[in-house]
Amino acid sequence: HFDVLTARLPAATGDRNFVLSFSDLTELRKLEQMRADFATDAGHELRTPLSVLLGFIETLEGPAKDDPDALGQFLPVMRDQGLRMQHLIEDLLSLARIELNEHTPPSDDCDVGKVIDKVAQTLLMKAEAKGMEIKISCNLDNTDIVGEEKEMTQVFVNLVENAIKYGHAKTNIEVSITLAKNPPGALARFRHDRILAVAIRDHSDGIAREHLPRLTERFYRIDTARSRAVGGTGLGLAIVKHLVQRHRGTMVIESEQGVGSVFTVYLPAKANDNIRTLHRA
Ligand code: ADP
């Protein structure tokens, strides 16, 4: 933000100078506020499982000391709470790391088709446990992008995992890789045959329209209790958004109530002549 501020100042004069600095400072305050809110939210999220854990430890040391069944009953709950904290800490660290290098474009090659196959393999057991199948369709010979395989894996694990978590049991999850017909936003400037569209479709209660624009905010959850029950941290889509941005892509979320949702990730293809321009843009 200071870069923006100093870059604009020499061109501005007199009063305008003041107005510009003022509006940039407002932005800066907003950013500071967001960071403070984030730290508070993260603290609250960690405090809950920690209190539960400490409560059980106290009970095991005190009133339930001589109860032979207590340990067996409490341990699974304690493990769940420990795992919840672990997931949250991992997601917080991921987000911090991603933000650090968000403005450095990736330089490796990555085959998105291969990533999707691996992700489906990794999540097979979770899907099967809900009687679901992950169906993949791809009509392209080449699905290469300039990107980091590890980060793309994280993007699609998060999206397919959500489709499993929030989708109805015994329905299928459909993943399709195609060339985008109408890429959104800045990507629309580029030739349509050069943007990959990876769509993840689930069958669920769907998401009400008013929630859609806020889903990628940190800790935004439609139903916090349900999200926690299925092992959610509320950070998954925020992580996806930042990683996709780093790859100069965009995500579009569409949903129909009572039918299900489609999360589409648009990414510039490796074969894209414009890719260098796009990465500089
Ligand atoms: P969480 O860890 O809670 O799943 P995410 O950031 O991944 O966090 O998602 C944020 C919220 O968006 C979820 O809590 C859930 O309410 C909603 N959501 C995400 N994916 C889906 C989906 N496929 N279907 C319905 N709701 C979803």
Short mmCIF file of C-alpha atoms and ligand atoms in Angstrom, two decimals:
data_model
loop_
_atom_site.label_atom_id
_atom_site.label_comp_id
_atom_site.label_asym_id
_atom_site.label_seq_id
_atom_site.Cartn_x
_atom_site.Cartn_y
_atom_site.Cartn_z
CA HIS A 1 0.00 0.00 0.00
CA PHE A 2 2.87 2.37 0.65
CA ASP A 3 4.10 1.65 -2.87
CA VAL A 4 0.78 2.77 -4.25
CA LEU A 5 0.90 5.86 -2.08
CA THR A 6 4.39 6.99 -3.09
CA ALA A 7 3.86 6.05 -6.73
CA ARG A 8 0.90 8.38 -6.98
CA LEU A 9 2.19 11.33 -5.02
CA PRO A 10 4.69 12.86 -7.49
CA ALA A 11 2.03 13.10 -10.18
CA ALA A 12 -0.46 14.77 -7.90
CA THR A 13 -0.43 18.40 -6.89
CA GLY A 14 -1.65 20.55 -3.98
CA ASP A 15 -5.03 19.59 -2.64
CA ARG A 16 -5.19 16.49 -4.76
CA ASN A 17 -2.15 15.25 -2.94
CA PHE A 18 -3.98 15.45 0.32
CA VAL A 19 -7.12 13.72 -0.98
CA LEU A 20 -5.12 10.85 -2.41
CA SER A 21 -3.14 10.27 0.76
CA PHE A 22 -6.29 10.46 2.78
CA SER A 23 -8.15 7.85 0.73
CA ASP A 24 -5.13 5.55 0.74
CA LEU A 25 -4.88 5.88 4.50
CA THR A 26 -8.53 4.89 4.77
CA GLU A 27 -7.71 1.77 2.77
CA LEU A 28 -4.76 1.16 5.06
CA ARG A 29 -6.97 1.47 8.15
CA LYS A 30 -9.45 -0.95 6.60
CA LEU A 31 -6.63 -3.41 6.01
CA GLU A 32 -5.40 -3.00 9.59
CA GLN A 33 -8.94 -3.56 10.86
CA MET A 34 -9.26 -6.70 8.73
CA ARG A 35 -6.03 -8.04 10.16
CA ALA A 36 -7.17 -7.31 13.71
CA ASP A 37 -10.53 -9.03 13.06
CA PHE A 38 -8.73 -11.99 11.56
CA ALA A 39 -6.48 -12.38 14.61
CA THR A 40 -9.52 -12.16 16.90
CA ASP A 41 -11.46 -14.72 14.85
CA ALA A 42 -8.46 -17.08 14.76
CA GLY A 43 -8.08 -16.72 18.53
CA HIS A 44 -11.74 -17.58 19.13
CA GLU A 45 -11.59 -20.55 16.78
CA LEU A 46 -8.57 -21.96 18.63
CA ARG A 47 -9.90 -21.20 22.09
CA THR A 48 -13.01 -23.38 21.75
CA PRO A 49 -11.31 -26.76 21.12
CA LEU A 50 -8.59 -25.89 23.61
CA SER A 51 -11.17 -25.24 26.36
CA VAL A 52 -12.86 -28.56 25.60
CA LEU A 53 -9.51 -30.38 25.78
CA LEU A 54 -8.50 -28.74 29.06
CA GLY A 55 -11.96 -29.44 30.51
CA PHE A 56 -11.63 -33.14 29.80
CA ILE A 57 -8.11 -33.25 31.23
CA GLU A 58 -9.37 -31.59 34.43
CA THR A 59 -12.24 -34.08 34.68
CA LEU A 60 -9.88 -37.02 34.16
CA GLU A 61 -7.56 -35.71 36.85
CA GLY A 62 -10.41 -34.91 39.25
CA PRO A 63 -13.98 -36.28 39.40
CA ALA A 64 -13.40 -39.08 36.87
CA LYS A 65 -10.04 -40.19 38.28
CA ASP A 66 -11.25 -43.56 39.41
CA ASP A 67 -13.79 -44.13 36.67
CA PRO A 68 -12.39 -46.86 34.41
CA ASP A 69 -14.75 -46.01 31.52
CA ALA A 70 -14.10 -42.30 31.48
CA LEU A 71 -10.79 -42.40 29.61
CA GLY A 72 -12.23 -44.58 26.85
CA GLN A 73 -15.18 -42.23 26.49
CA PHE A 74 -13.24 -39.00 26.55
CA LEU A 75 -10.24 -39.90 24.41
CA PRO A 76 -12.04 -39.89 21.02
CA VAL A 77 -13.51 -36.46 21.78
CA MET A 78 -10.12 -35.19 22.89
CA ARG A 79 -8.54 -36.50 19.71
CA ASP A 80 -11.22 -34.77 17.58
CA GLN A 81 -10.59 -31.47 19.31
CA GLY A 82 -6.82 -31.87 18.90
CA LEU A 83 -7.29 -32.62 15.19
CA ARG A 84 -9.54 -29.59 14.83
CA MET A 85 -6.81 -27.39 16.26
CA GLN A 86 -4.24 -29.03 14.03
CA HIS A 87 -6.31 -28.39 10.86
CA LEU A 88 -6.89 -24.82 11.87
CA ILE A 89 -3.21 -24.16 12.53
CA GLU A 90 -2.24 -25.80 9.22
CA ASP A 91 -4.77 -23.65 7.34
CA LEU A 92 -3.63 -20.48 9.12
CA LEU A 93 0.00 -21.22 8.22
CA SER A 94 -0.96 -22.01 4.63
CA LEU A 95 -2.82 -18.74 4.29
CA ALA A 96 0.09 -16.74 5.74
CA ARG A 97 2.57 -18.47 3.40
CA ILE A 98 0.34 -17.97 0.36
CA GLU A 99 -0.12 -14.29 1.11
CA LEU A 100 3.64 -13.86 1.34
CA ASN A 101 4.29 -15.08 -2.20
CA GLU A 102 0.97 -14.19 -3.80
CA HIS A 103 2.61 -11.53 -5.96
CA THR A 104 5.38 -13.79 -7.23
CA PRO A 105 4.06 -15.60 -10.30
CA PRO A 106 4.73 -19.35 -10.41
CA SER A 107 7.34 -20.59 -12.89
CA ASP A 108 6.95 -24.39 -12.91
CA ASP A 109 4.83 -26.40 -15.32
CA CYS A 110 1.84 -28.25 -14.00
CA ASP A 111 -0.61 -30.63 -15.67
CA VAL A 112 -4.03 -29.80 -14.23
CA GLY A 113 -5.53 -33.04 -15.64
CA LYS A 114 -3.00 -35.10 -13.72
CA VAL A 115 -3.62 -33.06 -10.57
CA ILE A 116 -7.38 -33.76 -10.81
CA ASP A 117 -6.76 -37.52 -11.25
CA LYS A 118 -4.53 -37.57 -8.17
CA VAL A 119 -6.98 -35.52 -6.11
CA ALA A 120 -9.82 -37.91 -7.01
CA GLN A 121 -7.60 -40.81 -5.97
CA THR A 122 -6.72 -39.17 -2.65
CA LEU A 123 -10.37 -38.42 -1.83
CA LEU A 124 -11.79 -41.73 -3.09
CA MET A 125 -12.28 -43.21 0.40
CA LYS A 126 -13.97 -40.07 1.73
CA ALA A 127 -16.35 -40.06 -1.25
CA GLU A 128 -17.07 -43.77 -0.95
CA ALA A 129 -17.87 -43.37 2.73
CA LYS A 130 -20.83 -41.20 1.62
CA GLY A 131 -21.75 -43.48 -1.26
CA MET A 132 -20.44 -40.92 -3.76
CA GLU A 133 -18.46 -41.27 -6.95
CA ILE A 134 -16.11 -38.66 -8.41
CA LYS A 135 -16.65 -38.57 -12.19
CA ILE A 136 -13.99 -36.84 -14.26
CA SER A 137 -14.42 -35.68 -17.85
CA CYS A 138 -11.75 -34.02 -19.95
CA ASN A 139 -11.92 -33.38 -23.71
CA LEU A 140 -8.47 -31.82 -24.05
CA ASP A 141 -5.14 -33.28 -25.12
CA ASN A 142 -3.15 -30.73 -23.22
CA THR A 143 -4.05 -29.45 -19.77
CA ASP A 144 -0.72 -27.82 -18.87
CA ILE A 145 -0.54 -24.50 -17.07
CA VAL A 146 2.31 -22.49 -15.60
CA GLY A 147 1.79 -23.32 -11.97
CA GLU A 148 2.83 -25.20 -8.88
CA GLU A 149 1.50 -28.71 -8.60
CA LYS A 150 1.38 -28.57 -4.82
CA GLU A 151 -0.72 -25.42 -4.84
CA MET A 152 -3.06 -26.64 -7.58
CA THR A 153 -3.49 -29.86 -5.59
CA GLN A 154 -4.49 -27.81 -2.55
CA VAL A 155 -7.03 -25.84 -4.65
CA PHE A 156 -8.77 -28.93 -6.00
CA VAL A 157 -8.54 -30.96 -2.78
CA ASN A 158 -10.35 -28.12 -0.99
CA LEU A 159 -13.05 -27.82 -3.67
CA VAL A 160 -13.68 -31.55 -4.12
CA GLU A 161 -13.57 -32.09 -0.34
CA ASN A 162 -16.27 -29.39 0.07
CA ALA A 163 -18.37 -31.09 -2.62
CA ILE A 164 -18.11 -34.31 -0.58
CA LYS A 165 -18.78 -32.56 2.74
CA TYR A 166 -21.78 -30.51 1.64
CA GLY A 167 -23.13 -32.76 -1.14
CA HIS A 168 -25.97 -35.22 -0.53
CA ALA A 169 -24.99 -38.81 0.18
CA LYS A 170 -25.23 -41.20 -2.78
CA THR A 171 -24.91 -38.44 -5.39
CA ASN A 172 -21.99 -38.00 -7.77
CA ILE A 173 -19.45 -35.22 -7.95
CA GLU A 174 -18.68 -34.23 -11.52
CA VAL A 175 -15.35 -32.65 -12.39
CA SER A 176 -14.94 -31.40 -15.95
CA ILE A 177 -11.94 -29.84 -17.67
CA THR A 178 -12.75 -27.87 -20.81
CA LEU A 179 -11.64 -24.75 -22.65
CA ALA A 180 -13.54 -21.76 -21.31
CA LYS A 181 -16.17 -20.36 -23.66
CA ASN A 182 -16.74 -17.15 -21.72
CA PRO A 183 -13.89 -16.59 -19.29
CA PRO A 184 -14.78 -13.96 -16.70
CA GLY A 185 -13.06 -10.73 -15.64
CA ALA A 186 -9.58 -9.91 -16.89
CA LEU A 187 -9.33 -13.34 -18.55
CA ALA A 188 -12.03 -12.34 -21.06
CA ARG A 189 -9.41 -10.25 -22.86
CA PHE A 190 -7.60 -13.37 -23.96
CA ARG A 191 -8.45 -15.80 -26.71
CA HIS A 192 -11.19 -18.11 -25.53
CA ASP A 193 -9.39 -21.25 -26.59
CA ARG A 194 -6.59 -20.49 -24.18
CA ILE A 195 -8.24 -20.49 -20.81
CA LEU A 196 -8.93 -23.77 -18.99
CA ALA A 197 -12.15 -24.13 -17.05
CA VAL A 198 -12.16 -26.74 -14.29
CA ALA A 199 -15.69 -27.14 -12.92
CA ILE A 200 -16.62 -29.08 -9.79
CA ARG A 201 -20.34 -29.79 -9.61
CA ASP A 202 -22.12 -31.19 -6.57
CA HIS A 203 -25.69 -32.15 -5.74
CA SER A 204 -26.76 -30.57 -2.48
CA ASP A 205 -29.22 -28.16 -0.87
CA GLY A 206 -27.37 -25.43 -2.74
CA ILE A 207 -26.22 -22.06 -1.45
CA ALA A 208 -28.55 -19.04 -1.09
CA ARG A 209 -27.63 -16.18 -3.41
CA GLU A 210 -26.79 -13.73 -0.60
CA HIS A 211 -23.98 -15.97 0.67
CA LEU A 212 -22.21 -16.42 -2.66
CA PRO A 213 -20.10 -13.22 -2.71
CA ARG A 214 -18.89 -13.82 0.85
CA LEU A 215 -17.93 -17.51 0.71
CA THR A 216 -14.24 -16.84 0.05
CA GLU A 217 -13.90 -14.54 3.09
CA ARG A 218 -11.87 -15.98 5.93
CA PHE A 219 -14.00 -17.77 8.50
CA TYR A 220 -17.22 -17.08 6.58
CA ARG A 221 -19.49 -20.08 7.01
CA ILE A 222 -23.16 -20.42 6.19
CA ASP A 223 -23.72 -22.78 9.09
CA THR A 224 -20.81 -22.74 11.52
CA ALA A 225 -22.00 -25.75 13.53
CA ARG A 226 -22.43 -27.85 10.39
CA SER A 227 -19.09 -26.76 9.00
CA ARG A 228 -17.37 -27.76 12.26
CA ALA A 229 -19.24 -31.05 12.38
CA VAL A 230 -17.84 -31.98 8.96
CA GLY A 231 -14.34 -30.89 9.94
CA GLY A 232 -14.30 -27.44 8.33
CA THR A 233 -12.09 -24.55 9.41
CA GLY A 234 -13.80 -21.82 7.37
CA LEU A 235 -10.49 -21.05 5.63
CA GLY A 236 -10.61 -23.51 2.71
CA LEU A 237 -12.15 -21.20 0.12
CA ALA A 238 -10.05 -18.23 1.23
CA ILE A 239 -6.96 -20.37 0.56
CA VAL A 240 -8.37 -21.42 -2.84
CA LYS A 241 -9.04 -17.81 -3.81
CA HIS A 242 -5.50 -16.65 -3.03
CA LEU A 243 -3.87 -19.61 -4.77
CA VAL A 244 -5.98 -19.14 -7.90
CA GLN A 245 -5.14 -15.42 -7.91
CA ARG A 246 -1.44 -16.26 -7.71
CA HIS A 247 -1.91 -18.34 -10.87
CA ARG A 248 -3.62 -15.36 -12.55
CA GLY A 249 -6.91 -17.23 -12.56
CA THR A 250 -10.42 -16.58 -11.28
CA MET A 251 -13.03 -18.66 -9.50
CA VAL A 252 -16.76 -18.37 -10.19
CA ILE A 253 -19.33 -19.89 -7.82
CA GLU A 254 -22.83 -20.70 -9.04
CA SER A 255 -25.52 -22.42 -7.07
CA GLU A 256 -29.17 -23.35 -7.34
CA GLN A 257 -31.12 -24.05 -4.19
CA GLY A 258 -32.34 -27.60 -3.95
CA VAL A 259 -30.09 -28.63 -6.87
CA GLY A 260 -26.43 -28.00 -6.03
CA SER A 261 -23.40 -25.86 -6.78
CA VAL A 262 -20.70 -25.47 -9.39
CA PHE A 263 -17.30 -24.05 -8.47
CA THR A 264 -15.40 -23.19 -11.67
CA VAL A 265 -11.71 -22.32 -11.65
CA TYR A 266 -10.44 -20.52 -14.77
CA LEU A 267 -6.70 -20.74 -15.45
CA PRO A 268 -4.56 -19.50 -18.35
CA ALA A 269 -3.33 -22.52 -20.35
CA LYS A 270 0.41 -23.09 -20.83
CA ALA A 271 -0.02 -22.95 -24.62
CA ASN A 272 -1.19 -19.37 -24.17
CA ASP A 273 1.01 -16.98 -26.19
CA ASN A 274 -0.27 -14.20 -24.00
CA ILE A 275 0.73 -15.83 -20.78
CA ARG A 276 3.79 -13.68 -20.15
CA THR A 277 1.76 -10.51 -20.67
CA LEU A 278 -0.90 -11.89 -18.41
CA HIS A 279 1.59 -12.65 -15.68
CA ARG A 280 2.97 -9.14 -15.89
CA ALA A 281 -0.50 -7.54 -15.92
P1 ADP B 1 -15.21 -24.89 5.62
O1 ADP B 1 -13.91 -25.34 6.17
O2 ADP B 1 -16.19 -24.42 6.64
O3 ADP B 1 -15.80 -25.86 4.63
P2 ADP B 1 -14.67 -23.18 3.33
O4 ADP B 1 -13.92 -21.90 3.29
O5 ADP B 1 -14.16 -24.30 2.52
O6 ADP B 1 -14.80 -23.54 4.87
O7 ADP B 1 -16.16 -22.87 2.90
C1 ADP B 1 -16.85 -21.80 3.51
C2 ADP B 1 -18.33 -22.11 3.64
O8 ADP B 1 -18.91 -22.18 2.33
C3 ADP B 1 -18.63 -23.48 4.26
O9 ADP B 1 -18.68 -23.40 5.65
C4 ADP B 1 -19.99 -23.80 3.68
O10 ADP B 1 -20.99 -23.15 4.44
C5 ADP B 1 -19.94 -23.15 2.29
N1 ADP B 1 -19.59 -24.10 1.22
C6 ADP B 1 -18.37 -24.34 0.68
N2 ADP B 1 -18.43 -25.24 -0.31
C7 ADP B 1 -19.73 -25.59 -0.41
C8 ADP B 1 -20.45 -26.50 -1.26
N3 ADP B 1 -19.83 -27.23 -2.19
N4 ADP B 1 -21.79 -26.59 -1.08
C9 ADP B 1 -22.42 -25.86 -0.15
N5 ADP B 1 -21.81 -24.99 0.68
C10 ADP B 1 -20.48 -24.86 0.56
#
